[in-house]
mmCIF file of C-alpha atoms and ligand atoms in Angstrom:
data_model
loop_
_atom_site.group_PDB
_atom_site.id
_atom_site.type_symbol
_atom_site.label_atom_id
_atom_site.label_comp_id
_atom_site.label_asym_id
_atom_site.label_seq_id
_atom_site.Cartn_x
_atom_site.Cartn_y
_atom_site.Cartn_z
ATOM 1 C CA MET M 81 113.271 102.683 100.835
ATOM 2 C CA THR M 82 115.240 99.943 99.527
ATOM 3 C CA ASP M 83 114.084 96.738 98.266
ATOM 4 C CA ALA M 84 115.367 94.808 101.658
ATOM 5 C CA ASP M 85 112.693 97.293 103.615
ATOM 6 C CA LEU M 86 109.933 97.110 101.028
ATOM 7 C CA ARG M 87 110.000 93.245 101.566
ATOM 8 C CA GLU M 88 110.109 93.749 105.422
ATOM 9 C CA GLU M 89 107.009 95.825 105.723
ATOM 10 C CA LEU M 90 104.980 93.749 102.853
ATOM 11 C CA VAL M 91 105.786 90.870 105.346
ATOM 12 C CA ARG M 92 104.572 92.722 108.190
ATOM 13 C CA ALA M 93 101.176 93.224 106.625
ATOM 14 C CA ALA M 94 100.727 90.187 105.128
ATOM 15 C CA ARG M 95 100.848 89.176 109.066
ATOM 16 C CA ALA M 96 98.236 91.510 109.990
ATOM 17 C CA VAL M 97 96.039 90.440 107.386
ATOM 18 C CA LYS M 98 96.132 87.071 109.019
ATOM 19 C CA GLN M 99 96.501 87.854 112.397
ATOM 20 C CA ARG M 100 93.097 90.448 112.005
ATOM 21 C CA GLY M 101 91.140 87.263 110.617
ATOM 22 C CA LEU M 102 91.183 88.313 107.186
ATOM 23 C CA SER M 103 92.208 85.497 105.348
ATOM 24 C CA HIS M 104 92.269 81.736 105.933
ATOM 25 C CA GLY M 105 94.426 78.775 104.904
ATOM 26 C CA THR M 106 96.648 80.131 101.827
ATOM 27 C CA THR M 107 94.128 82.224 100.653
ATOM 28 C CA GLY M 108 94.748 86.361 100.199
ATOM 29 C CA ASN M 109 97.814 88.454 98.785
ATOM 30 C CA VAL M 110 99.785 91.422 99.328
ATOM 31 C CA SER M 111 101.929 93.776 97.077
ATOM 32 C CA VAL M 112 104.287 96.656 96.941
ATOM 33 C CA ARG M 113 105.089 98.512 94.116
ATOM 34 C CA ALA M 114 108.854 98.757 93.722
ATOM 35 C CA GLY M 115 110.094 101.233 90.995
ATOM 36 C CA ASP M 116 109.046 99.405 87.658
ATOM 37 C CA SER M 117 108.329 96.315 89.302
ATOM 38 C CA ILE M 118 106.102 94.890 91.921
ATOM 39 C CA ILE M 119 106.906 93.071 94.937
ATOM 40 C CA ILE M 120 104.059 90.378 96.005
ATOM 41 C CA THR M 121 103.191 87.370 97.808
ATOM 42 C CA PRO M 122 103.967 83.872 96.528
ATOM 43 C CA THR M 123 101.357 81.285 95.389
ATOM 44 C CA ALA M 124 99.879 79.455 97.618
ATOM 45 C CA CYS M 125 101.640 80.706 101.101
ATOM 46 C CA ASP M 126 100.529 81.120 104.133
ATOM 47 C CA LEU M 127 100.591 84.637 105.055
ATOM 48 C CA ALA M 128 101.469 84.532 108.714
ATOM 49 C CA THR M 129 104.575 82.908 107.840
ATOM 50 C CA VAL M 130 105.825 84.082 104.820
ATOM 51 C CA ARG M 131 109.574 85.208 105.168
ATOM 52 C CA PRO M 132 110.897 88.166 103.070
ATOM 53 C CA GLU M 133 113.074 86.186 100.728
ATOM 54 C CA GLU M 134 109.999 83.958 99.650
ATOM 55 C CA LEU M 135 108.652 86.824 98.041
ATOM 56 C CA ALA M 136 108.488 87.595 94.659
ATOM 57 C CA ALA M 137 108.424 90.080 91.514
ATOM 58 C CA VAL M 138 106.614 90.794 88.650
ATOM 59 C CA SER M 139 106.754 93.157 85.613
ATOM 60 C CA LEU M 140 104.264 96.368 85.724
ATOM 61 C CA ASP M 141 102.878 93.649 83.389
ATOM 62 C CA GLY M 142 102.899 90.903 85.974
ATOM 63 C CA GLU M 143 105.438 89.084 84.471
ATOM 64 C CA PRO M 144 107.149 86.976 86.747
ATOM 65 C CA LEU M 145 111.143 88.755 87.478
ATOM 66 C CA THR M 146 112.311 86.384 90.196
ATOM 67 C CA ASP M 147 112.121 82.082 90.361
ATOM 68 C CA ALA M 148 109.763 82.573 93.204
ATOM 69 C CA VAL M 149 106.270 81.811 91.596
ATOM 70 C CA PRO M 150 103.839 85.044 92.385
ATOM 71 C CA SER M 151 100.094 84.910 93.396
ATOM 72 C CA LYS M 152 97.952 83.649 90.409
ATOM 73 C CA GLU M 153 96.534 86.933 91.197
ATOM 74 C CA ALA M 154 99.787 89.032 90.039
ATOM 75 C CA TYR M 155 98.172 90.139 86.581
ATOM 76 C CA LEU M 156 95.043 91.810 88.876
ATOM 77 C CA HIS M 157 97.781 93.517 91.057
ATOM 78 C CA ALA M 158 99.654 94.485 87.857
ATOM 79 C CA ALA M 159 96.499 96.014 86.524
ATOM 80 C CA VAL M 160 95.375 97.605 89.303
ATOM 81 C CA PHE M 161 99.074 99.665 89.821
ATOM 82 C CA ARG M 162 99.015 100.404 85.862
ATOM 83 C CA ASN M 163 95.997 102.514 86.433
ATOM 84 C CA ARG M 164 96.167 104.203 89.810
ATOM 85 C CA PRO M 165 99.597 105.659 89.774
ATOM 86 C CA GLU M 166 98.874 107.063 93.150
ATOM 87 C CA ALA M 167 98.586 103.044 94.749
ATOM 88 C CA SER M 168 101.662 102.029 96.577
ATOM 89 C CA ALA M 169 100.447 98.680 97.952
ATOM 90 C CA ILE M 170 97.564 96.165 97.380
ATOM 91 C CA VAL M 171 95.861 93.823 99.416
ATOM 92 C CA HIS M 172 93.391 91.575 98.329
ATOM 93 C CA THR M 173 91.183 89.144 100.819
ATOM 94 C CA HIS M 174 88.602 85.875 100.191
ATOM 95 C CA SER M 175 87.376 87.989 104.240
ATOM 96 C CA LEU M 176 84.118 85.886 105.252
ATOM 97 C CA HIS M 177 81.855 88.560 105.194
ATOM 98 C CA ALA M 178 82.873 90.338 102.304
ATOM 99 C CA THR M 179 82.795 87.558 100.082
ATOM 100 C CA ALA M 180 79.706 86.291 101.363
ATOM 101 C CA VAL M 181 78.280 89.768 100.426
ATOM 102 C CA ALA M 182 80.114 89.575 96.741
ATOM 103 C CA CYS M 183 77.759 85.981 96.721
ATOM 104 C CA LEU M 184 74.343 87.432 97.156
ATOM 105 C CA ALA M 185 72.327 87.755 94.661
ATOM 106 C CA GLU M 186 70.848 90.958 94.954
ATOM 107 C CA LEU M 187 73.875 93.605 95.226
ATOM 108 C CA ASP M 188 73.900 97.179 94.143
ATOM 109 C CA VAL M 189 76.947 96.737 91.563
ATOM 110 C CA GLN M 190 77.450 100.127 92.126
ATOM 111 C CA ASP M 191 78.499 100.179 95.537
ATOM 112 C CA ALA M 192 77.955 96.926 97.724
ATOM 113 C CA LEU M 193 77.855 98.207 100.749
ATOM 114 C CA PRO M 194 76.109 100.586 102.957
ATOM 115 C CA ALA M 195 78.083 103.437 104.792
ATOM 116 C CA LEU M 196 76.642 102.241 107.941
ATOM 117 C CA THR M 197 79.236 103.868 110.192
ATOM 118 C CA ALA M 198 81.796 106.739 110.216
ATOM 119 C CA TYR M 199 84.576 104.790 110.074
ATOM 120 C CA TYR M 200 83.317 103.113 106.947
ATOM 121 C CA ALA M 201 82.651 106.283 105.134
ATOM 122 C CA MET M 202 86.086 107.692 106.477
ATOM 123 C CA LYS M 203 88.080 105.184 104.592
ATOM 124 C CA VAL M 204 85.732 103.635 101.584
ATOM 125 C CA GLU M 205 84.766 106.122 99.124
ATOM 126 C CA ALA M 206 82.443 103.210 97.075
ATOM 127 C CA LEU M 207 82.912 99.509 96.708
ATOM 128 C CA PRO M 208 81.767 98.785 93.257
ATOM 129 C CA VAL M 209 81.780 95.159 92.074
ATOM 130 C CA ILE M 210 83.113 93.346 89.379
ATOM 131 C CA ASP M 211 81.494 90.564 87.105
ATOM 132 C CA TYR M 212 82.543 87.027 88.094
ATOM 133 C CA CYS M 213 85.886 85.711 86.348
ATOM 134 C CA ALA M 214 88.029 82.666 87.631
ATOM 135 C CA PRO M 215 90.519 83.524 89.650
ATOM 136 C CA GLY M 216 93.725 84.596 87.501
ATOM 137 C CA ASP M 217 91.729 85.018 84.572
ATOM 138 C CA ARG M 218 93.166 88.321 82.858
ATOM 139 C CA ARG M 219 89.572 89.927 81.976
ATOM 140 C CA LEU M 220 89.581 89.676 85.950
ATOM 141 C CA ALA M 221 92.435 91.685 85.760
ATOM 142 C CA ASP M 222 91.559 94.308 82.886
ATOM 143 C CA LEU M 223 88.041 94.410 84.439
ATOM 144 C CA ALA M 224 89.577 95.385 87.859
ATOM 145 C CA GLY M 225 92.519 97.630 86.294
ATOM 146 C CA SER M 226 89.648 99.905 84.188
ATOM 147 C CA ALA M 227 87.866 100.278 87.499
ATOM 148 C CA ALA M 228 90.805 101.136 89.358
ATOM 149 C CA ARG M 229 91.013 104.221 87.853
ATOM 150 C CA ARG M 230 87.992 105.411 89.563
ATOM 151 C CA HIS M 231 88.255 103.489 92.589
ATOM 152 C CA ALA M 232 90.264 102.214 95.178
ATOM 153 C CA THR M 233 88.482 99.357 96.589
ATOM 154 C CA VAL M 234 86.552 96.645 94.226
ATOM 155 C CA LEU M 235 84.569 93.731 95.326
ATOM 156 C CA LEU M 236 84.834 91.274 92.774
ATOM 157 C CA ARG M 237 82.043 88.950 92.513
ATOM 158 C CA ASN M 238 82.351 85.715 94.344
ATOM 159 C CA HIS M 239 85.348 85.898 95.276
ATOM 160 C CA GLY M 240 86.862 89.165 97.542
ATOM 161 C CA PRO M 241 87.904 92.591 97.785
ATOM 162 C CA VAL M 242 90.846 94.778 96.596
ATOM 163 C CA ILE M 243 92.208 97.665 98.150
ATOM 164 C CA ALA M 244 94.675 99.715 96.543
ATOM 165 C CA SER M 245 96.343 102.602 98.770
ATOM 166 C CA PRO M 246 99.550 105.037 99.367
ATOM 167 C CA SER M 247 100.565 102.821 102.262
ATOM 168 C CA VAL M 248 100.067 98.971 102.951
ATOM 169 C CA ALA M 249 99.404 99.751 106.404
ATOM 170 C CA THR M 250 96.518 101.706 105.689
ATOM 171 C CA ALA M 251 94.991 98.562 102.985
ATOM 172 C CA VAL M 252 95.181 96.277 105.399
ATOM 173 C CA ASP M 253 93.415 98.731 107.825
ATOM 174 C CA VAL M 254 90.739 99.646 105.041
ATOM 175 C CA ALA M 255 90.267 95.634 104.127
ATOM 176 C CA GLU M 256 89.758 95.266 108.095
ATOM 177 C CA GLU M 257 87.199 97.929 107.664
ATOM 178 C CA ILE M 258 85.417 96.752 104.631
ATOM 179 C CA GLU M 259 85.255 93.096 106.635
ATOM 180 C CA GLN M 260 83.362 94.705 109.943
ATOM 181 C CA THR M 261 81.426 96.200 107.631
ATOM 182 C CA ALA M 262 80.320 93.979 105.540
ATOM 183 C CA LYS M 263 79.449 91.607 108.611
ATOM 184 C CA LEU M 264 77.346 94.779 109.909
ATOM 185 C CA PHE M 265 75.493 94.444 106.763
ATOM 186 C CA LEU M 266 74.781 90.856 106.878
ATOM 187 C CA LEU M 267 73.783 91.091 110.601
ATOM 188 C CA LEU M 268 71.368 93.512 109.432
ATOM 189 C CA GLN M 269 69.680 92.137 106.698
ATOM 190 C CA GLY M 270 65.728 92.180 107.262
ATOM 191 C CA ARG M 271 65.839 94.595 108.973
ATOM 192 C CA PRO M 272 65.374 98.160 108.335
ATOM 193 C CA SER M 273 69.064 100.167 108.615
ATOM 194 C CA ALA M 274 69.701 103.736 108.472
ATOM 195 C CA PRO M 275 73.236 104.431 106.980
ATOM 196 C CA LEU M 276 74.981 107.922 106.626
ATOM 197 C CA ASP M 277 73.362 110.212 103.905
ATOM 198 C CA ASP M 278 75.352 110.360 100.772
ATOM 199 C CA VAL M 279 76.235 114.169 101.874
ATOM 200 C CA GLU M 280 77.507 112.872 105.454
ATOM 201 C CA ARG M 281 79.410 110.160 103.818
ATOM 202 C CA ARG M 282 80.988 112.272 101.419
ATOM 203 C CA ARG M 283 81.807 115.053 104.041
ATOM 204 C CA LEU M 284 83.839 112.319 105.950
ATOM 205 C CA PHE M 285 85.754 110.678 103.401
ATOM 206 C CA GLU M 286 86.951 114.448 101.823
ATOM 207 C CA ALA M 287 87.962 115.040 105.226
ATOM 208 C CA THR M 288 89.700 112.213 106.035
ATOM 209 C CA THR M 289 91.873 111.926 102.702
ATOM 210 C CA ALA M 290 92.668 116.062 103.201
ATOM 211 C CA ARG M 291 94.352 115.337 106.580
ATOM 212 C CA GLU M 292 96.097 112.339 105.371
ATOM 213 C CA ARG M 293 97.551 114.333 102.402
ATOM 214 C CA LYS M 294 98.622 116.920 104.951
ATOM 215 C CA THR M 295 100.696 114.040 107.450
ATOM 216 C CA ARG M 296 102.095 112.407 103.703
HETATM 217 ZN ZN1 LIG V 405 91.501 85.640 95.221
#
C-alpha cells in the first residue's frame, strides 16, 4: 500500500470513529504503521473532517517527522506499535460509556468488562486497565507499551480505550464493540448479570481469530 493509500484508509477510519459516536469534539486519535514510521491524526483535529494531507507522521519512537503536529498521544501509539509487531493500526477514543467504566472506583483491573455477549467475546480477549497518568505523559506510553506485548486492547484509567489491530477497519469495529459492552455493563449495574463463562469466551475468541488468520 502506498503512503497515499494509507492516508486515505486512515481518514476513512477516522470518519467512521466520529460517525459511530465514538468521539466527541477533537478527542480520539487513529494511526497506521507505514514501514518504519507511523501516520497519525494531528493534534486537536476533528476526526470527521481531517484530510489526508493534514495527517502527521512520527518515527517508531514517537518523534515528529513532518511539519503537521501529531496527536499528543503519538508516544503512546508508538510504544504500542514497538511492542506489538502484528499491529498495523491503533484507535484510541474517549467514548462515553467505556470512559465511564474507566472512572469506576471498583474495577477489575485485569479485565474491566465481562463478556456479556458473544460478539464482545469474539472481538476482545481481555481489557486490562492501565494506571492513571496525564494524557501525553511518557509513563503512560511505557505502561501501555508493556501491556501491548500481551494485550491488543487496554483501558486507560479515567481516560478511554486503546485498540491495536492488524487492520484499521477492525480496530474501529473493536472500539465500537467495547463501547457497546461498556454501555450494557453500566445498564446492568445493580442487577445480577450472567456473562459468558471463560471457556465459551475463549472458544469464541479463538474461533474468530483462526478464521481471520485464514482470510488474511
Ligand atoms: Zn486520549
